[in-house]
Short mmCIF file of C-alpha atoms in Angstrom, two decimals:
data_model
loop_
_atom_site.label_atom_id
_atom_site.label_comp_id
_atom_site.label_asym_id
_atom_site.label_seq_id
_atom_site.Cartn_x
_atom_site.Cartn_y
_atom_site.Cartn_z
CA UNK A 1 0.00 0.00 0.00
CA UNK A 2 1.68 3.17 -0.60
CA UNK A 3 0.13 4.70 2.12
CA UNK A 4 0.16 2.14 4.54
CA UNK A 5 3.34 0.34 3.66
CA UNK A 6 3.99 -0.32 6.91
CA UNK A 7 1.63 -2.46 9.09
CA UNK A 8 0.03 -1.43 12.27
CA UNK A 9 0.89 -3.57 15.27
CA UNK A 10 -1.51 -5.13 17.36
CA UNK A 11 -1.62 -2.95 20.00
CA UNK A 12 -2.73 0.06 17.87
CA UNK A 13 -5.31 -1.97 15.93
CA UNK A 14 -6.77 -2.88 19.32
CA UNK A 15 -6.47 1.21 20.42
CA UNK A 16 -9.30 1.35 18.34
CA UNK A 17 -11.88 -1.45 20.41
CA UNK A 18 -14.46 0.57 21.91
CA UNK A 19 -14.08 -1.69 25.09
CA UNK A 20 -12.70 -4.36 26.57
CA UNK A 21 -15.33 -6.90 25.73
CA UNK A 22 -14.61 -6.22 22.05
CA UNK A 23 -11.12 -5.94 22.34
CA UNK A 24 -11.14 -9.37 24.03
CA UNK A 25 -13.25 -10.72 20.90
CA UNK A 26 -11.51 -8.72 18.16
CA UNK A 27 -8.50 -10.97 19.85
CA UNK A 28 -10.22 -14.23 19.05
CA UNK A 29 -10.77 -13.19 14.97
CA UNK A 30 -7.36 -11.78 14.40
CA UNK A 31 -6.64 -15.44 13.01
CA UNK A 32 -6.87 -17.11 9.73
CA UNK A 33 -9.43 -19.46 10.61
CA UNK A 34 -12.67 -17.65 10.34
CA UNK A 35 -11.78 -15.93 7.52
CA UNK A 36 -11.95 -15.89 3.66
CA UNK A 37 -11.49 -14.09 0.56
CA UNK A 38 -9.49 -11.52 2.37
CA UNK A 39 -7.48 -8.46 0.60
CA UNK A 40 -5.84 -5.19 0.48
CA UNK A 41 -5.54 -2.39 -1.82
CA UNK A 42 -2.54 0.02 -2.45
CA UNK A 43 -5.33 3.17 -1.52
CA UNK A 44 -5.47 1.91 2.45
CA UNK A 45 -8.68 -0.32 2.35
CA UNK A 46 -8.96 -3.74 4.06
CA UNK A 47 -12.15 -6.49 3.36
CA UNK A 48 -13.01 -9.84 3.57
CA UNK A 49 -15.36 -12.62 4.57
CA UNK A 50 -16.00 -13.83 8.13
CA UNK A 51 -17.71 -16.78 9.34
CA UNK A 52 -20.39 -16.11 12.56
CA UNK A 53 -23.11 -18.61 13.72
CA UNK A 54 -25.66 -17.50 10.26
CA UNK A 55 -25.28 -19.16 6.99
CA UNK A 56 -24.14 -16.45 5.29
CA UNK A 57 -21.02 -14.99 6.26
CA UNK A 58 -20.18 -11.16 7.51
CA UNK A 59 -18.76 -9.09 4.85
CA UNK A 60 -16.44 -6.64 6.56
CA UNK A 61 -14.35 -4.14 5.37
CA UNK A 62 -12.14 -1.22 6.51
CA UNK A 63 -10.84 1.99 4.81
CA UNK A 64 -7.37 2.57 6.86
CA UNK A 65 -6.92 6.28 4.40
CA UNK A 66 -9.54 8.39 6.34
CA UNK A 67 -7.02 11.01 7.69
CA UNK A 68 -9.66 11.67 10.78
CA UNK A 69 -8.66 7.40 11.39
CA UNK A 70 -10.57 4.09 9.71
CA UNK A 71 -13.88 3.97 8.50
CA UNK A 72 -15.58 0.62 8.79
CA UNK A 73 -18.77 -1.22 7.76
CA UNK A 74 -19.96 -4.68 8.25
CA UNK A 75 -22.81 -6.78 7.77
CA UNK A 76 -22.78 -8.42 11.41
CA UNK A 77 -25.67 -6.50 13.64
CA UNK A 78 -23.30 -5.27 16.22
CA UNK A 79 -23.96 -1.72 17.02
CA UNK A 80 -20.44 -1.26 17.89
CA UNK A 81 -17.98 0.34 16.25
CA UNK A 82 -15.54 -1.11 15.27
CA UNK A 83 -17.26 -4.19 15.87
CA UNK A 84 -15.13 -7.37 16.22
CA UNK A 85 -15.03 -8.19 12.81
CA UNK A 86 -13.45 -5.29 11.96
CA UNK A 87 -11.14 -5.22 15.00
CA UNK A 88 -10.16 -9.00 13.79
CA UNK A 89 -9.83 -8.29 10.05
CA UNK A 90 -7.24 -5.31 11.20
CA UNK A 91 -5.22 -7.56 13.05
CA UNK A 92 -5.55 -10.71 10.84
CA UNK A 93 -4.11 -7.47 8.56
CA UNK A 94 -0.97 -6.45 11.01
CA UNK A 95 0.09 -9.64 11.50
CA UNK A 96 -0.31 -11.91 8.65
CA UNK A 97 1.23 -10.46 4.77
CA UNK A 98 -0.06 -13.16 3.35
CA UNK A 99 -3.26 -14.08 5.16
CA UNK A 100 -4.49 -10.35 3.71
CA UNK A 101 -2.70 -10.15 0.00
CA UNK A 102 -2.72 -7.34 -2.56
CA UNK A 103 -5.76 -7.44 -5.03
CA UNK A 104 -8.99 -5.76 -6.28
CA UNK A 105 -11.74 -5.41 -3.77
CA UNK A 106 -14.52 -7.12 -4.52
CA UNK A 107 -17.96 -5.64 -5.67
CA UNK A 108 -19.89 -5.00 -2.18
CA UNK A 109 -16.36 -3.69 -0.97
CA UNK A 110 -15.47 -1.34 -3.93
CA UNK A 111 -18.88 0.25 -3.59
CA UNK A 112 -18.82 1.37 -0.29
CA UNK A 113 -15.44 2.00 -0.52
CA UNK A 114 -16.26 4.67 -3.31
CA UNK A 115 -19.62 6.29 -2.19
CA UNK A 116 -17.60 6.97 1.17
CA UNK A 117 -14.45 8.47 -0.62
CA UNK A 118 -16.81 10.55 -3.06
CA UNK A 119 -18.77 11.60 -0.32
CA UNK A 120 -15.51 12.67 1.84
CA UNK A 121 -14.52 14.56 -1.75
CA UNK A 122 -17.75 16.42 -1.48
CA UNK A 123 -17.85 17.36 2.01
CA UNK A 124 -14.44 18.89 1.77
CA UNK A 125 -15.72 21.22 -1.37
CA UNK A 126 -18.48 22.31 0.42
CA UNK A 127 -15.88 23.29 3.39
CA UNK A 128 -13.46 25.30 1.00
CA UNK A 129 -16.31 27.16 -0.68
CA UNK A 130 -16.89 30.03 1.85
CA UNK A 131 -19.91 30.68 4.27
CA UNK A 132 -23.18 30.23 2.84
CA UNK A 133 -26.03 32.30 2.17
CA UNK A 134 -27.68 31.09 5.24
CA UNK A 135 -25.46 31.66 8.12
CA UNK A 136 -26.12 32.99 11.17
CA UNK A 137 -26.72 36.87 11.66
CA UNK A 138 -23.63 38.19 13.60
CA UNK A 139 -25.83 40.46 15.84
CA UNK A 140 -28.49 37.92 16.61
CA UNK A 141 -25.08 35.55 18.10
CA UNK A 142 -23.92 38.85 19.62
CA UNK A 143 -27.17 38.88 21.81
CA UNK A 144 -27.05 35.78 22.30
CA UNK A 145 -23.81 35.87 23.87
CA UNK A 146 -24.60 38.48 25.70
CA UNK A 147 -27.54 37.11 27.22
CA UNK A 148 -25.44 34.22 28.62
CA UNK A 149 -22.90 36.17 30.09
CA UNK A 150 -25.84 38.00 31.95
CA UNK A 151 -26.91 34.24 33.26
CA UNK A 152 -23.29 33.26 33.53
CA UNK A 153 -23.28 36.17 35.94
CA UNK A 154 -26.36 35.28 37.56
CA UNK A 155 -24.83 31.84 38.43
CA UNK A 156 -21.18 33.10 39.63
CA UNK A 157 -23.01 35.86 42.13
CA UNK A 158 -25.12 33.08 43.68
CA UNK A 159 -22.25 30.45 43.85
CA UNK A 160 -20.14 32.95 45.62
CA UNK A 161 -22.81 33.39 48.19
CA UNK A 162 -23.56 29.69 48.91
CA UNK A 163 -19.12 29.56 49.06
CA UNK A 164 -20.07 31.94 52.12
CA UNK A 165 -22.67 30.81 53.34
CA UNK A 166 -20.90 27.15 53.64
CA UNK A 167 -17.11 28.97 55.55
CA UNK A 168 -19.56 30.95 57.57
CA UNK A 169 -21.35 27.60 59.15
CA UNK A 170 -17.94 25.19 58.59
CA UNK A 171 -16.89 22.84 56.95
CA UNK A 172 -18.16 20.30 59.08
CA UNK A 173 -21.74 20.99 57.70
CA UNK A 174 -20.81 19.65 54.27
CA UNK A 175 -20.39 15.83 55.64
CA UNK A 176 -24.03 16.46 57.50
CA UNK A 177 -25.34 18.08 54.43
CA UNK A 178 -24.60 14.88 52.17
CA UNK A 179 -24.32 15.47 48.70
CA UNK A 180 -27.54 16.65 47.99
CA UNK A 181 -26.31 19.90 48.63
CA UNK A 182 -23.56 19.62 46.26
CA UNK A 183 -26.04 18.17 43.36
CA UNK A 184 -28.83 21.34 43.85
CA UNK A 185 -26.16 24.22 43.56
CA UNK A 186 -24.91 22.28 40.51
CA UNK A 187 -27.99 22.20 38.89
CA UNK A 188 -28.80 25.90 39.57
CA UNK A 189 -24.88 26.15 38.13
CA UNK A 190 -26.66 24.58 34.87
CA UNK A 191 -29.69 26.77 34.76
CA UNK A 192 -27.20 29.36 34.68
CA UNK A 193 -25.60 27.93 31.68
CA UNK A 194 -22.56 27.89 33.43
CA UNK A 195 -21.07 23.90 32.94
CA UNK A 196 -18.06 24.63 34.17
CA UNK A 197 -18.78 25.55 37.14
CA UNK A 198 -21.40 22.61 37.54
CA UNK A 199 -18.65 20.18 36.97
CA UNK A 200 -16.47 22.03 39.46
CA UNK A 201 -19.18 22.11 42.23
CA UNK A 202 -20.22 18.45 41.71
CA UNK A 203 -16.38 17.58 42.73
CA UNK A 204 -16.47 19.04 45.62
CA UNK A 205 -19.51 17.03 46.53
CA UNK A 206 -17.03 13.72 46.61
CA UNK A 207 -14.37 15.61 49.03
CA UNK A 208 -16.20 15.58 52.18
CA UNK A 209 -15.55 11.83 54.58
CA UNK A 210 -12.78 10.54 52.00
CA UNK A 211 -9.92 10.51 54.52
CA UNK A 212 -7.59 12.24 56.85
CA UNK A 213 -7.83 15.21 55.49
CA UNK A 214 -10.62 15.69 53.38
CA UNK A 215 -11.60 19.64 55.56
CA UNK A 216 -8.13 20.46 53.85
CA UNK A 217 -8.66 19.29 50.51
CA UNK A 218 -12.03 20.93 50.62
CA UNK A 219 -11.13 24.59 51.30
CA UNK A 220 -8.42 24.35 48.61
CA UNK A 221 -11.27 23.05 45.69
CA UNK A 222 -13.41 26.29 47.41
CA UNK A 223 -10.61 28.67 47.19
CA UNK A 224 -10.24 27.66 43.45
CA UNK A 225 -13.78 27.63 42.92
CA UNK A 226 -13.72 31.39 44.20
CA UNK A 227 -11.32 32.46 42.24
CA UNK A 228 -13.00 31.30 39.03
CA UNK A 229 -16.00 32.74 40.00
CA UNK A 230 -14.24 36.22 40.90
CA UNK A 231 -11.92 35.78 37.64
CA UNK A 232 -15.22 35.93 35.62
CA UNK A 233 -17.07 38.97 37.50
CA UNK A 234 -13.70 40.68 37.17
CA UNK A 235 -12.68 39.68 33.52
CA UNK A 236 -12.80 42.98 31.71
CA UNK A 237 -9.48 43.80 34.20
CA UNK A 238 -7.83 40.53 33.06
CA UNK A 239 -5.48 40.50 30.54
CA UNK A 240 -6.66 39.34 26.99
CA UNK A 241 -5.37 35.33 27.51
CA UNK A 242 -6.18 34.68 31.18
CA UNK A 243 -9.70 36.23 30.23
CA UNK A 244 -10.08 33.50 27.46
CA UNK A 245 -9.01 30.86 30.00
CA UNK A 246 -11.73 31.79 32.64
CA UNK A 247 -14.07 31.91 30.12
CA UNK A 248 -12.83 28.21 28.72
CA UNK A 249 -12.73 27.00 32.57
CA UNK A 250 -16.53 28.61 32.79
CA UNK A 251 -17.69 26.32 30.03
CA UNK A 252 -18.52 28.99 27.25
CA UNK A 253 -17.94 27.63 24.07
CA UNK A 254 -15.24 29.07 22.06
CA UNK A 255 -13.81 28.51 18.13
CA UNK A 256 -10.26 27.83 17.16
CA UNK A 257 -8.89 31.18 15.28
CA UNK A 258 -5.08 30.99 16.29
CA UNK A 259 -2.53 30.56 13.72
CA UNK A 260 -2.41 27.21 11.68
CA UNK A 261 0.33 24.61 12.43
CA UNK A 262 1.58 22.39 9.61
CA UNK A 263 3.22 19.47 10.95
CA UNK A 264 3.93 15.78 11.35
CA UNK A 265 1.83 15.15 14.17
CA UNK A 266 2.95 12.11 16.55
CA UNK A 267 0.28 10.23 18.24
CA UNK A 268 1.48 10.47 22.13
CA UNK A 269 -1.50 8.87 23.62
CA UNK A 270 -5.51 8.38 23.63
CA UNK A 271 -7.68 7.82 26.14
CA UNK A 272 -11.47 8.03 26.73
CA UNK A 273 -13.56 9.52 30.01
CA UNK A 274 -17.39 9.08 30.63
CA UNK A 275 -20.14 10.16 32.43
CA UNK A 276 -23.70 9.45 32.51
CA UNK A 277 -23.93 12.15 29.98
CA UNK A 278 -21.05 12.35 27.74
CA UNK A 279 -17.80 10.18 26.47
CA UNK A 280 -14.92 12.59 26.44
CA UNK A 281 -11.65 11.39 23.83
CA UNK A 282 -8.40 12.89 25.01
CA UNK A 283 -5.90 12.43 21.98
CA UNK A 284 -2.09 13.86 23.12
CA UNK A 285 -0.14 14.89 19.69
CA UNK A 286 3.49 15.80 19.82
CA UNK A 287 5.26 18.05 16.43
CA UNK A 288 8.13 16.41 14.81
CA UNK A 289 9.24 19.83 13.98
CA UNK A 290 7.65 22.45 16.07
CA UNK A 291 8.11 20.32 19.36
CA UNK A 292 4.39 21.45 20.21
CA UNK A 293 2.59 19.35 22.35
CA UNK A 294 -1.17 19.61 21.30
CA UNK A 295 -4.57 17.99 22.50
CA UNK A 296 -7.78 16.93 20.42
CA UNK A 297 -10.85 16.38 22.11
CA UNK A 298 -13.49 14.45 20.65
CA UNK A 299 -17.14 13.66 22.40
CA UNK A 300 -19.56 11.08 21.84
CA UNK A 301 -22.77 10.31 23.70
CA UNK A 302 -22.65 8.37 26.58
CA UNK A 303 -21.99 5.11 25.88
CA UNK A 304 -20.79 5.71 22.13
CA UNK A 305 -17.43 6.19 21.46
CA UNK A 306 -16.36 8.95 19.57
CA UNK A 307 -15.25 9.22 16.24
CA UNK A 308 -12.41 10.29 16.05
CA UNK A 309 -10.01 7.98 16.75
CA UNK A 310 -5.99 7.61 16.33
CA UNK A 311 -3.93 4.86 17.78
CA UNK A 312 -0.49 5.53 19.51
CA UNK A 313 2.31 5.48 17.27
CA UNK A 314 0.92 6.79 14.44
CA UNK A 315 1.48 9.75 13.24
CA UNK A 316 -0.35 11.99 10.48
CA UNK A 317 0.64 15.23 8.24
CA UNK A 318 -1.95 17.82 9.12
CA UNK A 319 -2.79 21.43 10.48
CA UNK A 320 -4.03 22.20 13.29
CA UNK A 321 -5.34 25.38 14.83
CA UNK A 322 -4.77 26.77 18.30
CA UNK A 323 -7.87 27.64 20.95
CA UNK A 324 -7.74 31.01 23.03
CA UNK A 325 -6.37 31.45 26.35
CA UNK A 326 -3.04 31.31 28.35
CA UNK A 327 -1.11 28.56 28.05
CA UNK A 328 -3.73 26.52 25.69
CA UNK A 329 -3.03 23.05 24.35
CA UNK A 330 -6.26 22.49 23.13
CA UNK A 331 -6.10 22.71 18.96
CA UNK A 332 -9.10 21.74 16.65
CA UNK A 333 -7.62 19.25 13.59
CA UNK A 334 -7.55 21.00 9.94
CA UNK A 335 -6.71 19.71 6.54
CA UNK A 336 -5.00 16.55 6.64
CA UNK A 337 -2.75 15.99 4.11
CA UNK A 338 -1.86 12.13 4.60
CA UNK A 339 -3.67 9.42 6.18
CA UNK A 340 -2.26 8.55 9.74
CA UNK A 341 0.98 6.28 9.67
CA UNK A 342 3.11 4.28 11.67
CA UNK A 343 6.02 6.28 12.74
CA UNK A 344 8.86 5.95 14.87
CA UNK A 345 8.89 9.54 16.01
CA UNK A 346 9.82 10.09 19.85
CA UNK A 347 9.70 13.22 21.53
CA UNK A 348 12.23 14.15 23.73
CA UNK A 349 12.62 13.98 27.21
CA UNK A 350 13.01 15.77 30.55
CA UNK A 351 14.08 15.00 34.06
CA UNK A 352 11.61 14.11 36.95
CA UNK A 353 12.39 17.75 38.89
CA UNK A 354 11.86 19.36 35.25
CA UNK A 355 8.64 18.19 34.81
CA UNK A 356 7.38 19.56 38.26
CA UNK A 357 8.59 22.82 37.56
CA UNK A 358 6.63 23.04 34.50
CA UNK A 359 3.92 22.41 36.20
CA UNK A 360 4.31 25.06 38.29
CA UNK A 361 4.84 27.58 35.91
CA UNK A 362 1.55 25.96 34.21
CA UNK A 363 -0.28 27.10 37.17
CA UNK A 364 0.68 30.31 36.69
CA UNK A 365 -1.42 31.15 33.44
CA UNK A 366 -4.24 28.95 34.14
CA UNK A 367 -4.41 27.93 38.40
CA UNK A 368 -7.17 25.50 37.74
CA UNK A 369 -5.19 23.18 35.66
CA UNK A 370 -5.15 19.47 36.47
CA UNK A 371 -2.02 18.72 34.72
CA UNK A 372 0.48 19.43 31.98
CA UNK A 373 1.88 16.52 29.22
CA UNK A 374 5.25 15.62 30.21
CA UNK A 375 7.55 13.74 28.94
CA UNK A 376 10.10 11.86 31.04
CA UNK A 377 13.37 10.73 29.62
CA UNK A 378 15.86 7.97 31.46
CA UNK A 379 13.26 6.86 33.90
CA UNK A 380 12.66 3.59 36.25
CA UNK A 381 9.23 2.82 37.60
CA UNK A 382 10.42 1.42 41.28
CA UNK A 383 7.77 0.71 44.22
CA UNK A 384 7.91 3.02 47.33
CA UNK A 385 6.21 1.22 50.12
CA UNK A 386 2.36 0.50 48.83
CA UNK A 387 2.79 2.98 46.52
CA UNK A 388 4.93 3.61 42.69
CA UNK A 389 7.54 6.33 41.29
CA UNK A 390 9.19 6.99 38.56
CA UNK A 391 12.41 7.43 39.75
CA UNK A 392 15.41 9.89 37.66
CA UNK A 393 18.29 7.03 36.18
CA UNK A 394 21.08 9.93 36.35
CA UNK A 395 19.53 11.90 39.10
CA UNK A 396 18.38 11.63 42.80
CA UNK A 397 14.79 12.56 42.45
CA UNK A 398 11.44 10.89 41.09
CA UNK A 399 7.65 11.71 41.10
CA UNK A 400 4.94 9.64 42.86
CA UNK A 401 2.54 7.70 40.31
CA UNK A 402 -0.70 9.00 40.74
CA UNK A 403 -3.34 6.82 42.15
CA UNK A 404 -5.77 6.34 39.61
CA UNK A 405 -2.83 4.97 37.22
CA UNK A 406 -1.70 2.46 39.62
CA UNK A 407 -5.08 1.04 40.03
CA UNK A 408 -4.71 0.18 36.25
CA UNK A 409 -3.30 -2.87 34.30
CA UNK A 410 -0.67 -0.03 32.70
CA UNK A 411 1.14 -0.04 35.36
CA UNK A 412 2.55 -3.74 35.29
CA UNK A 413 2.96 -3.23 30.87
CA UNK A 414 5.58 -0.17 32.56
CA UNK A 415 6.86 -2.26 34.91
CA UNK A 416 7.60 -5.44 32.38
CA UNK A 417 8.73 -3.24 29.71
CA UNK A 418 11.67 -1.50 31.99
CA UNK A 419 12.51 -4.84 33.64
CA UNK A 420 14.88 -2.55 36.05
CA UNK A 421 16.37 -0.64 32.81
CA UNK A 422 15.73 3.27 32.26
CA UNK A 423 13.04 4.12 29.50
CA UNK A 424 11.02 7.06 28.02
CA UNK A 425 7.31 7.96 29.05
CA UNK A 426 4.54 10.07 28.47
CA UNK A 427 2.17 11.12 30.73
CA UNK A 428 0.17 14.07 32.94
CA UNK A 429 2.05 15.38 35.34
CA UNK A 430 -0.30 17.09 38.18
CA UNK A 431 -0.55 17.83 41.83
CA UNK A 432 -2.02 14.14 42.47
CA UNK A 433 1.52 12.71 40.64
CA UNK A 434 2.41 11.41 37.38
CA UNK A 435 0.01 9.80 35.52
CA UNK A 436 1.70 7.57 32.77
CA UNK A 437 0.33 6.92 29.27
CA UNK A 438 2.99 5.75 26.94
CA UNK A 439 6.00 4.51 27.66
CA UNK A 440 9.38 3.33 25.08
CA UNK A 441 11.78 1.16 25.80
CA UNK A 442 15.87 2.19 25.61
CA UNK A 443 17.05 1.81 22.22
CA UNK A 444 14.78 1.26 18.81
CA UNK A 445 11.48 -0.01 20.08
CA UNK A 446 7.35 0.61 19.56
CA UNK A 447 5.46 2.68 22.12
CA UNK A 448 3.59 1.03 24.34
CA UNK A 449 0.19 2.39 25.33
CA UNK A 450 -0.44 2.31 29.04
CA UNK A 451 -3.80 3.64 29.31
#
């Protein structure tokens, strides 16, 4: 394929399994058994025949040269996607040349493989011609945005009081209140079209009775919660980038209008989060030549994964384009110019006692930040009583593992693929510790997801 001339490995094919249940049965079809009349084409698309429990078998096939990741379609009735046909044909694909040989796709796969392509050709004309006739009056969005600053507004002056109201009675009444309390001032936080601050205040409703220490952690999620809400009834005085980060950390919706990046765009790591409402895709890119770290977010309903997706280790020529506000990694994808690859792009690393000092000076341009990407170079996972750290080779210093990754199976792939020996990895570096994602070995080697 002279796009795809070099195979996937199994581990990004199975990136792609929407969860574990279908990366478990994806597993059991990557072999030649179940399959027939399987082929490739030189223009990235994938098809053949599977067998299931029907008398007819599943036709399945893949197009691997979406530059937004595959496209798939199959005849099984799995409402997954990929399904495990797919997921099985792709690695039937990555590891067997001649299981999945060169050749013309048959009729029900050259169809849908053109309708999709021509389709894709259309929709990308229709983006390069201009606004339409029909779009939206610039004053009527103007009052619109206006009015939801008002109730933005509304929402901040009423959080600020219950903030009082809660360190004039102590702390102690938030473990009495339950959190019911927490759940109402949320809601009222959503009336006032205010998400961010919702998801904010529903946090603080899991603080109180989690531990020595939970009065502590408490006032410091209030004081930050404060300051969010003060940052927005005083953000005519900020300056122009913090202003667009409280209005990000607020939840109001902004568009990408920085300048363009061209680049080669490493795939550092993806990983989704869900709630009962939404399925948030975190996708980490890393520029072979600008050395930008950049993040894509992609949402699906809950339950549905979204589409976007983009396996770690590829990596795919595009632009993308910056969001507003201080410190920003946030970018929104552009024209792609080259369907994602395998690549054996690293980026490079940083000591244990650099990567907490960038946090810090993270904090400085946006103080309700989580974390910042990091990645380490020359380090050794090593236990430290019941907990992890990654620990500097060349240096004495390490950070703590956060807790969340070492309830996960990632940790052990770290632990097995160091065996003892230094090695590169990617993660979030934050005040609850390092969290890692990817990791490389010393030497050539693949990533290794960790997520």
């Amino acid at each position: 394929m002279t796009q795809q001339g070099v195979r996937w490995t199994a581990d990004q094919v199975l990136a792609l399994a929407p969860d574990a249940a279908s990366r478990k049965a994806g597993s059991k079809l990557g072999a030649a058994g179940p399959w027939s009349e399987a082929g490739s084409s030189d223009e990235g698309a994938v098809w053949g025949l599977c067998k299931g429990s029907g008398s007819k078998p599943y036709q399945t096939v893949v197009d691997l040269a979406d530059a937004s990741g595959p496209a798939y379609k199959c005849s099984c009735p799995s409402r997954k996607f990929p399904c495990k046909h797919a997921l099985g044909l792709l690695l039937l694909w990555a590891g067997d040349d001649a299981a999945v040989p060169r050749g013309e796709a048959p009729e029900w796969a050259g169809q849908w493989i053109a309708g999709r392509r021509e389709r894709a050709g259309e929709k990308r004309s229709g983006e390069g011609a201009g606004p339409s006739s029909g779009a939206a009056d610039p004053e009527a969005a103007r009052r619109r945005a206006e009015r939801r600053a008002e109730r933005v507004t509304a929402g901040a002056v009423e959080l600020e009081q219950r903030l009082a109201d809660l360190l004039r009675g102590g702390l102690a009444t938030a473990e009495q209140s339950g959190y019911g309390l927490w759940e109402e001032t949320a809601a009222r936080m959503v009336d006032a079209q205010a998400q961010g601050l919702a998801a904010r205040v529903r946090e603080l409703g899991a603080i109180p009775a989690t531990g020595p220490g939970w009065p502590v952690r408490l006032l410091e999620e209030c004081a930050l919660l404060h300051l969010l809400g003060q940052g927005w009834l005083r953000r005519e005085r900020l300056p122009d980038g913090l202003a667009a980060t409280v209005r990000s950390r607020m939840g109001l919706p902004a568009s990408a209008d920085g300048e363009p990046v061209r680049d080669r765009w490493l795939v550092l790591a993806q990983y989704d989060t869900s709630d009962t409402r939404l399925t948030t895709r975190r996708i980490w890119l890393h520029g072979a030549d600008s050395h930008r770290t950049a993040l894509l977010l992609s949402y699906g309903a809950a339950g549905r994964a979204p589409e976007l997706a983009l396996p770690v280790g590829l990596a795919l020529d595009a632009e993308v384009t910056p969001y507003p506000g201080t410190g920003q990694l946030r970018v929104a994808l552009g024209e792609q110019f080259a369907p994602p690859a395998p690549a054996v792009i690293r980026p490079p690393g940083v000591t244990t006692s650099e990567a907490a000092a960038r946090y810090g000076d993270a904090l400085r341009d946006d103080p309700w930040l989580e974390s910042v990407p990091v990645t380490l170079g020359r380090v050794v996972p090593t236990p430290d009583g019941d907990s992890w750290q990654l620990a500097d080779a060349d240096e004495d210093a390490a950070l703590p593992i956060s807790h969340a990754a070492r309830s996960r199976p990632g940790l052990w792939r770290l632990v097995a693929l160091s065996g003892g020996a230094p090695v590169t990895v990617f993660g979030e570096c934050g005040h609850q510790g390092f969290t890692p994602l990817t990791a490389w070995p010393e030497g050539p080697g693949e990533a290794v997801s960790l997520y």
